[in-house]
Amino acid sequence: MNQISNCHVMAKPSGSVCNIDCEYCFYLEKEKLYPDRQKNWRMNDETLEKYVKQYIEAQNSDSVQFSWQGGEPTLLGINFYRTVVRLCKLYGKNKKISHAFQTNGILINDEWCQLFKENDFLIGVSIDGPEDLHDVYRTNTSGKGTHSKVLKAIKLLKKHKVEFNTLTVVNDQNVKQPLKVYQYLKSIGSNFIQFIPLVERQDSDQSTNDTWLVNPDEKLGDVTQWSVNPKEYGTFLNEIFDHWVRNDVGSIFVQQFDATLSAWTGQQSTICVFSPRCGHAFALEANGDLFQCDHYVYPEYKLGNIHNESIKTMNNSEAAIEFGLKKSKELNSKCQSCRYRFACHGGCPKHRFLPGPSGNPDHNYLCEGYYSFFDHSQNAMAFMVKLINNGDSPAQIMNYYNNEQHKGTKKKVSRNALCPCNSGKKFKRCCA
């Protein structure tokens, strides 16, 4: 069997420990899996060194990107990451080492920014929109909103010219105001935007389980009140896309839109949930336990511990390989015949709990929203592909959409006439 040459690990050196108390957070409950670590939650020096060494050794490439998340990774303190940088230099040899760092921003100050700038850290800041939307769920342990402190962190990152992007959890509240969210993220200087649809289910009988959110394999469970509605999520993406395609192509990068365009050009999606296979994107707990995925941190999905087995060995284990292949193997007939399968591949397996064609709970909860977006954006995506294939920038699509004369012409042009976009093809074979 050929060795799998690379993997991705999301390291959680603080475990589930965090300095805020987001009502919708799926990871805070993981403390129940490690009751013995309530007072000793930090990743220790031995585990950190093993992780850095093993992760670099598991990559068969000239560049290695570390990902740090939590809980809240800044709780480890700045000296922890100075040690990270030192260990990367020790074991990285001639490899290019970079870091992705997801944070709520509360503790970021000038000293943190200097570390980030000097050591090639890309900072992901969690922010759910303007204050009134962000503070609905993202509150501190006293129940007060955190928006002002997050905004202060973003201003510091910009001051120090630290590269950052924003991650917005799309929930039952902000999904209703798509353009307000999008325009606000632009206004604070976010040029790279991730929208993460919130879908969690809670166990109806919490007295018999260690955790209150259901295991992804459990098909029973009630969708939480703060989860996004699928139809509303599709509308959310469509309204933002319509604005983006007329104003921001090439200047604002929305992960969902970029991933869809990649699929239209025949490349693999840049988002794991839309890849034909998943797996080999692990989560590392603070004690060295390695799990199949950030959303599968449950005992049955534990691959092992880096103190006993190397990351490279676990990456090539039968369990890891089977987990990755399972996504495509269990794709139901409706998904297999879907016209947008190439762009979606059934979405995240965690969200497959609606009844499918056979009556089994194997269909993606977000399907209606995904299909709405793929269908809504298909003409624009096809047009941008034509531009790319012609050696042009996809940003030229903005001229097409914003040219009022062309909009009027488009309604009158014959289907057999040459397309006004100058592709050289008949209108019916092109933009029609």
Coordinates of C-alpha atoms in Angstrom, one line a residue:
M1 CA 0.0 0.0 0.0
N2 CA 1.3 3.5 -0.9
Q3 CA 2.1 5.6 2.0
I4 CA -0.1 8.7 2.6
S5 CA 2.5 11.4 2.4
N6 CA 0.7 14.3 4.2
C7 CA -1.9 15.2 6.7
H8 CA -3.3 18.1 8.6
V9 CA -3.5 18.5 12.3
M10 CA -5.5 21.0 14.2
A11 CA -3.7 21.3 17.6
K12 CA -5.7 22.3 20.7
P13 CA -3.0 22.9 23.3
S14 CA -5.6 24.3 25.7
G15 CA -8.0 21.5 25.1
S16 CA -11.5 22.8 25.4
V17 CA -10.6 25.5 27.9
C18 CA -11.7 29.0 26.8
N19 CA -11.9 32.5 28.2
I20 CA -15.4 33.2 26.8
D21 CA -18.6 31.1 26.9
C22 CA -20.2 31.1 23.5
E23 CA -23.6 29.5 23.8
Y24 CA -23.3 27.6 20.6
C25 CA -19.8 26.3 21.0
F26 CA -19.6 22.5 20.3
Y27 CA -16.1 22.1 21.8
L28 CA -16.6 23.5 25.4
E29 CA -18.4 20.2 26.3
K30 CA -15.2 18.2 25.5
E31 CA -14.1 18.9 29.1
K32 CA -16.4 16.0 30.1
L33 CA -14.2 13.6 28.1
Y34 CA -11.2 14.6 30.3
P35 CA -12.4 15.2 33.8
D36 CA -9.0 14.5 35.2
R37 CA -7.5 17.5 33.3
Q38 CA -9.7 20.2 34.7
K39 CA -6.8 21.7 36.7
N40 CA -4.0 20.5 34.5
W41 CA -5.3 21.4 31.0
R42 CA -2.1 22.8 29.4
M43 CA -0.1 20.9 26.8
N44 CA 3.2 20.2 28.5
D45 CA 6.6 20.7 27.1
E46 CA 7.2 17.0 26.4
T47 CA 3.9 16.7 24.4
L48 CA 4.6 19.9 22.5
E49 CA 8.1 18.8 21.4
K50 CA 6.8 15.4 20.3
Y51 CA 4.0 17.0 18.4
V52 CA 6.2 19.5 16.5
K53 CA 8.8 16.8 15.6
Q54 CA 6.2 14.2 14.5
Y55 CA 4.1 16.6 12.6
I56 CA 7.0 17.9 10.5
E57 CA 8.1 14.3 9.9
A58 CA 4.6 13.4 8.7
Q59 CA 4.8 15.9 5.8
N60 CA 6.4 14.9 2.6
S61 CA 6.6 18.5 1.3
D62 CA 8.9 21.5 1.5
S63 CA 6.4 23.6 3.5
V64 CA 4.5 22.8 6.7
Q65 CA 1.7 24.7 8.2
F66 CA 0.8 24.3 11.8
S67 CA -2.7 25.1 13.0
W68 CA -3.5 26.2 16.5
Q69 CA -7.0 26.4 17.9
G70 CA -8.9 25.6 21.1
G71 CA -10.7 26.3 23.3
E72 CA -8.7 29.5 23.1
P73 CA -5.0 29.0 22.1
T74 CA -3.8 32.4 23.5
L75 CA -4.5 31.0 27.1
L76 CA -1.2 29.1 26.8
G77 CA 0.7 32.4 26.9
I78 CA 3.1 34.0 24.5
N79 CA 6.1 32.0 25.8
F80 CA 4.4 28.7 24.7
Y81 CA 4.5 29.9 21.1
R82 CA 8.0 31.2 21.4
T83 CA 8.9 27.6 22.3
V84 CA 6.8 26.5 19.3
V85 CA 8.9 28.7 17.0
R86 CA 12.1 27.5 18.5
L87 CA 11.1 23.8 18.1
C88 CA 10.1 24.4 14.5
K89 CA 13.5 25.8 13.7
L90 CA 15.1 22.9 15.4
Y91 CA 13.2 20.2 13.6
G92 CA 12.1 22.0 10.5
K93 CA 15.6 22.1 9.0
N94 CA 15.1 23.5 5.4
K95 CA 11.3 23.4 5.4
K96 CA 9.2 26.5 5.2
I97 CA 7.2 26.6 8.4
S98 CA 4.1 28.7 8.8
H99 CA 1.3 28.9 11.3
A100 CA -2.5 29.3 11.3
F101 CA -3.9 30.6 14.6
Q102 CA -7.6 30.7 15.3
T103 CA -8.6 33.0 18.2
N104 CA -11.4 35.0 19.7
G105 CA -8.9 37.9 20.0
I106 CA -9.6 38.8 23.6
L107 CA -6.0 38.6 24.8
I108 CA -4.2 39.9 21.8
N109 CA -1.9 42.8 22.4
D110 CA 1.1 44.4 20.8
E111 CA 3.4 41.7 22.1
W112 CA 1.3 39.0 20.5
C113 CA 1.2 40.9 17.2
Q114 CA 5.0 41.2 17.1
L115 CA 5.3 37.4 17.6
F116 CA 2.7 36.8 14.8
K117 CA 4.4 39.2 12.4
E118 CA 7.9 38.0 12.9
N119 CA 7.0 34.3 12.5
D120 CA 4.6 34.1 9.7
F121 CA 1.4 33.5 11.6
L122 CA -1.9 33.8 9.8
I123 CA -4.5 34.8 12.3
G124 CA -8.1 33.8 12.0
V125 CA -10.4 36.0 14.1
S126 CA -13.8 34.7 15.1
I127 CA -16.4 37.4 14.6
D128 CA -20.1 36.9 13.8
G129 CA -20.9 40.4 12.4
P130 CA -21.6 43.8 13.9
E131 CA -22.0 44.1 17.7
D132 CA -25.7 43.4 17.8
L133 CA -25.3 40.1 16.0
H134 CA -21.9 39.1 17.3
D135 CA -22.9 39.5 21.0
V136 CA -26.0 37.3 20.7
Y137 CA -24.0 34.2 21.4
R138 CA -20.4 35.2 21.7
T139 CA -20.3 36.3 25.3
N140 CA -17.8 36.1 28.2
T141 CA -18.3 34.0 31.3
S142 CA -20.3 36.8 32.9
G143 CA -22.7 36.9 29.9
K144 CA -21.4 40.2 28.5
G145 CA -20.7 40.7 24.8
T146 CA -17.2 40.4 23.5
H147 CA -17.5 42.4 20.3
S148 CA -15.6 45.5 21.4
K149 CA -12.6 43.4 22.5
V150 CA -12.5 41.5 19.2
L151 CA -12.6 44.7 17.3
K152 CA -9.7 46.1 19.3
A153 CA -7.7 42.9 18.4
I154 CA -8.4 43.4 14.7
K155 CA -7.2 47.0 14.9
L156 CA -4.0 45.8 16.6
L157 CA -3.4 43.2 13.9
K158 CA -3.9 45.8 11.2
K159 CA -1.6 48.2 13.0
H160 CA 1.2 45.6 13.0
K161 CA 0.4 44.5 9.5
V162 CA -0.3 40.9 10.6
E163 CA -2.2 38.9 8.0
F164 CA -5.6 37.9 9.2
N165 CA -8.9 36.5 8.0
T166 CA -12.3 36.3 9.7
L167 CA -14.4 33.3 10.6
T168 CA -18.1 33.9 11.0
V169 CA -20.4 31.2 12.4
V170 CA -23.7 31.5 10.6
N171 CA -26.4 30.9 13.1
D172 CA -30.2 31.4 13.4
Q173 CA -29.8 35.1 14.0
N174 CA -27.1 36.6 11.7
V175 CA -28.4 34.3 8.8
K176 CA -31.3 36.7 8.5
Q177 CA -29.1 39.7 7.7
P178 CA -26.6 38.5 5.1
L179 CA -25.6 41.9 3.5
K180 CA -25.3 43.5 6.9
V181 CA -22.9 40.8 8.0
Y182 CA -20.9 40.9 4.8
Q183 CA -20.6 44.7 4.5
Y184 CA -19.5 44.9 8.1
L185 CA -16.8 42.3 7.7
K186 CA -15.5 44.3 4.7
S187 CA -15.7 47.5 6.7
I188 CA -13.3 46.2 9.4
G189 CA -10.7 45.2 6.7
S190 CA -11.4 41.5 6.3
N191 CA -10.4 40.5 2.8
F192 CA -10.6 36.8 3.5
I193 CA -14.0 35.6 4.8
Q194 CA -15.1 32.2 6.0
F195 CA -18.7 31.4 6.7
I196 CA -19.3 28.3 8.8
P197 CA -22.9 27.2 9.0
L198 CA -23.8 26.2 12.5
V199 CA -25.4 22.7 12.7
E200 CA -25.5 21.0 16.1
R201 CA -27.9 18.4 17.5
Q202 CA -28.6 17.8 21.2
D203 CA -29.3 14.5 22.9
S204 CA -32.9 14.3 24.1
D205 CA -31.8 12.3 27.1
Q206 CA -28.8 14.0 28.5
S207 CA -28.8 12.0 31.7
T208 CA -27.3 8.9 30.1
N209 CA -24.4 10.6 28.2
D210 CA -21.1 12.3 29.0
T211 CA -21.8 15.0 26.4
W212 CA -25.1 16.8 25.6
L213 CA -24.4 17.1 21.8
V214 CA -25.0 13.9 19.9
N215 CA -22.2 11.8 18.4
P216 CA -22.2 12.3 14.6
D217 CA -23.1 8.7 14.1
E218 CA -26.3 9.1 16.2
K219 CA -29.2 9.8 13.8
L220 CA -31.6 10.8 16.5
G221 CA -31.4 14.2 18.2
D222 CA -33.0 17.6 18.0
V223 CA -31.3 20.4 16.0
T224 CA -30.4 23.1 18.5
Q225 CA -32.3 26.4 18.4
W226 CA -29.3 28.4 17.3
S227 CA -28.5 26.1 14.3
V228 CA -29.0 27.6 10.9
N229 CA -32.0 26.9 8.8
P230 CA -30.9 25.2 5.5
K231 CA -33.2 27.4 3.3
E232 CA -32.1 30.5 5.0
Y233 CA -28.5 29.6 4.7
G234 CA -28.9 29.2 0.9
T235 CA -30.5 32.7 0.8
F236 CA -27.7 34.0 2.9
L237 CA -25.1 32.8 0.5
N238 CA -27.1 33.9 -2.6
E239 CA -27.6 37.5 -1.5
I240 CA -23.9 37.9 -0.6
F241 CA -22.9 36.2 -3.8
D242 CA -25.0 38.6 -5.9
H243 CA -23.3 41.6 -4.2
W244 CA -19.8 40.0 -4.4
V245 CA -20.0 39.1 -8.1
R246 CA -20.8 42.6 -9.0
N247 CA -18.4 44.4 -6.7
D248 CA -15.7 42.3 -5.0
V249 CA -14.4 39.6 -7.3
G250 CA -10.6 39.6 -6.9
S251 CA -10.5 41.9 -3.9
I252 CA -12.6 40.0 -1.4
F253 CA -12.1 36.3 -1.1
V254 CA -15.1 34.3 0.3
Q255 CA -14.1 30.7 1.1
Q256 CA -17.4 29.2 -0.1
F257 CA -17.2 31.1 -3.4
D258 CA -13.6 30.3 -4.1
A259 CA -14.1 26.6 -3.3
T260 CA -17.1 26.5 -5.7
L261 CA -15.1 28.1 -8.5
S262 CA -12.3 25.6 -7.9
A263 CA -14.8 22.8 -8.4
W264 CA -16.1 24.4 -11.6
T265 CA -12.6 24.6 -13.0
G266 CA -12.1 20.9 -12.3
Q267 CA -9.9 21.2 -9.3
Q268 CA -10.6 19.7 -5.9
S269 CA -12.4 21.8 -3.4
T270 CA -10.4 23.9 -1.0
I271 CA -12.9 23.1 1.8
C272 CA -12.9 19.6 3.3
V273 CA -16.7 19.4 3.5
F274 CA -16.9 19.6 -0.3
S275 CA -14.1 17.2 -1.1
P276 CA -14.9 13.8 -2.4
R277 CA -13.2 12.2 0.5
C278 CA -12.4 13.5 4.0
G279 CA -10.0 12.3 6.7
H280 CA -6.4 12.9 7.4
A281 CA -7.4 16.2 9.0
F282 CA -6.9 15.4 12.6
A283 CA -7.5 17.1 15.9
L284 CA -4.9 16.9 18.6
E285 CA -5.9 17.2 22.3
A286 CA -3.6 18.8 24.8
N287 CA -2.5 15.4 26.3
G288 CA -1.5 14.1 22.8
D289 CA -4.6 12.2 21.9
L290 CA -5.2 12.3 18.1
F291 CA -8.8 12.2 16.8
Q292 CA -10.1 11.7 13.2
C293 CA -11.5 15.2 13.0
D294 CA -12.2 18.3 15.0
H295 CA -15.9 17.4 14.8
Y296 CA -15.3 13.8 15.7
V297 CA -13.6 14.2 19.1
Y298 CA -15.3 11.2 20.7
P299 CA -13.7 8.1 22.2
E300 CA -14.6 5.8 19.2
Y301 CA -12.8 8.2 16.8
K302 CA -9.5 8.3 18.8
L303 CA -6.6 7.1 16.7
G304 CA -4.1 6.9 19.5
N305 CA -1.7 9.1 21.4
I306 CA 1.5 10.7 20.1
H307 CA 3.4 9.4 23.2
N308 CA 2.7 5.8 22.0
E309 CA 2.5 6.1 18.2
S310 CA 3.7 8.6 15.6
I311 CA 1.4 10.9 13.7
K312 CA 2.8 9.4 10.5
T313 CA 1.9 5.9 11.6
M314 CA -1.6 6.9 12.7
N315 CA -2.1 8.8 9.4
N316 CA -1.5 5.6 7.5
S317 CA -3.5 3.4 9.8
E318 CA -6.4 1.4 8.5
A319 CA -8.8 3.4 10.7
A320 CA -7.7 6.7 9.3
I321 CA -7.9 5.5 5.7
E322 CA -11.3 3.9 6.2
F323 CA -12.7 7.1 7.8
G324 CA -11.6 9.1 4.8
L325 CA -13.1 6.8 2.3
K326 CA -16.4 6.3 4.2
K327 CA -17.7 9.7 3.0
S328 CA -17.9 8.7 -0.7
K329 CA -18.8 5.1 0.1
E330 CA -21.9 6.1 1.9
L331 CA -23.1 8.7 -0.5
N332 CA -26.8 8.1 -1.2
S333 CA -28.4 7.7 -4.6
K334 CA -29.8 11.3 -4.6
C335 CA -26.4 12.7 -4.1
Q336 CA -24.8 10.4 -6.6
S337 CA -27.2 11.6 -9.3
C338 CA -27.2 15.3 -8.3
R339 CA -26.0 17.7 -11.0
Y340 CA -23.9 19.5 -8.4
R341 CA -22.2 16.5 -6.9
F342 CA -18.9 17.7 -8.4
A343 CA -19.1 20.8 -6.2
C344 CA -20.6 19.3 -3.0
H345 CA -20.0 15.5 -2.7
G346 CA -22.7 15.2 -0.1
G347 CA -21.2 17.8 2.3
C348 CA -19.9 17.0 5.8
P349 CA -20.8 13.4 7.0
K350 CA -21.5 14.9 10.4
H351 CA -24.6 16.6 8.8
R352 CA -26.0 13.6 7.1
F353 CA -28.9 12.8 9.4
L354 CA -32.0 13.6 7.3
P355 CA -33.9 10.7 5.6
G356 CA -32.5 9.9 2.1
P357 CA -34.2 8.2 -0.8
S358 CA -34.1 4.8 0.9
G359 CA -35.6 6.2 4.1
N360 CA -32.3 5.9 5.9
P361 CA -31.0 8.9 7.7
D362 CA -28.1 9.6 5.3
H363 CA -28.9 12.9 3.7
N364 CA -27.2 16.2 4.5
Y365 CA -29.2 18.6 6.6
L366 CA -27.9 21.6 4.6
C367 CA -28.7 20.1 1.2
E368 CA -31.5 22.5 0.4
G369 CA -29.2 25.5 1.1
Y370 CA -26.2 24.1 -0.7
Y371 CA -28.4 23.2 -3.8
S372 CA -29.9 26.7 -3.8
F373 CA -26.5 28.3 -3.8
F374 CA -25.0 26.1 -6.5
D375 CA -28.0 26.6 -8.7
H376 CA -28.1 30.3 -8.1
S377 CA -24.4 30.8 -8.8
Q378 CA -24.1 28.4 -11.8
N379 CA -24.3 30.9 -14.6
A380 CA -21.8 33.3 -13.0
M381 CA -19.5 30.4 -12.2
A382 CA -19.6 29.2 -15.8
F383 CA -18.8 32.7 -17.0
M384 CA -15.8 33.0 -14.7
V385 CA -14.5 29.7 -15.9
K386 CA -14.8 31.0 -19.5
L387 CA -12.8 34.0 -18.5
I388 CA -10.1 31.9 -16.8
N389 CA -9.9 29.5 -19.8
N390 CA -9.4 32.5 -22.0
G391 CA -6.5 33.7 -19.9
D392 CA -8.5 36.6 -18.4
S393 CA -9.2 37.5 -14.8
P394 CA -12.5 36.3 -13.4
A395 CA -12.9 39.8 -12.0
Q396 CA -13.9 40.9 -15.4
I397 CA -17.3 39.4 -14.7
M398 CA -18.0 42.6 -12.7
N399 CA -18.0 44.6 -15.9
Y400 CA -20.5 42.2 -17.4
Y401 CA -22.9 42.5 -14.6
N402 CA -22.6 46.2 -14.1
N403 CA -22.8 47.3 -17.7
E404 CA -26.4 48.6 -18.0
Q405 CA -26.2 48.7 -21.7
H406 CA -25.2 45.0 -21.8
K407 CA -28.0 44.1 -19.4
G408 CA -30.5 45.6 -21.8
T409 CA -28.8 44.0 -24.8
K410 CA -28.8 40.6 -23.2
K411 CA -32.7 40.6 -23.1
K412 CA -32.9 41.3 -26.8
V413 CA -30.0 39.3 -28.2
S414 CA -31.0 36.3 -30.4
R415 CA -30.0 32.9 -29.1
N416 CA -28.1 32.2 -32.3
A417 CA -26.3 35.5 -32.3
L418 CA -22.8 35.9 -31.1
C419 CA -22.7 36.4 -27.3
P420 CA -22.1 40.0 -26.1
C421 CA -19.4 38.8 -23.8
N422 CA -17.1 38.5 -26.8
S423 CA -16.4 34.8 -26.3
G424 CA -16.9 34.1 -30.0
K425 CA -19.6 31.6 -29.3
K426 CA -23.3 31.8 -29.9
F427 CA -25.4 33.3 -27.1
K428 CA -27.3 30.0 -26.5
R429 CA -24.0 28.2 -26.1
C430 CA -22.5 30.8 -23.8
C431 CA -24.0 33.3 -21.3
A432 CA -27.6 32.3 -22.1

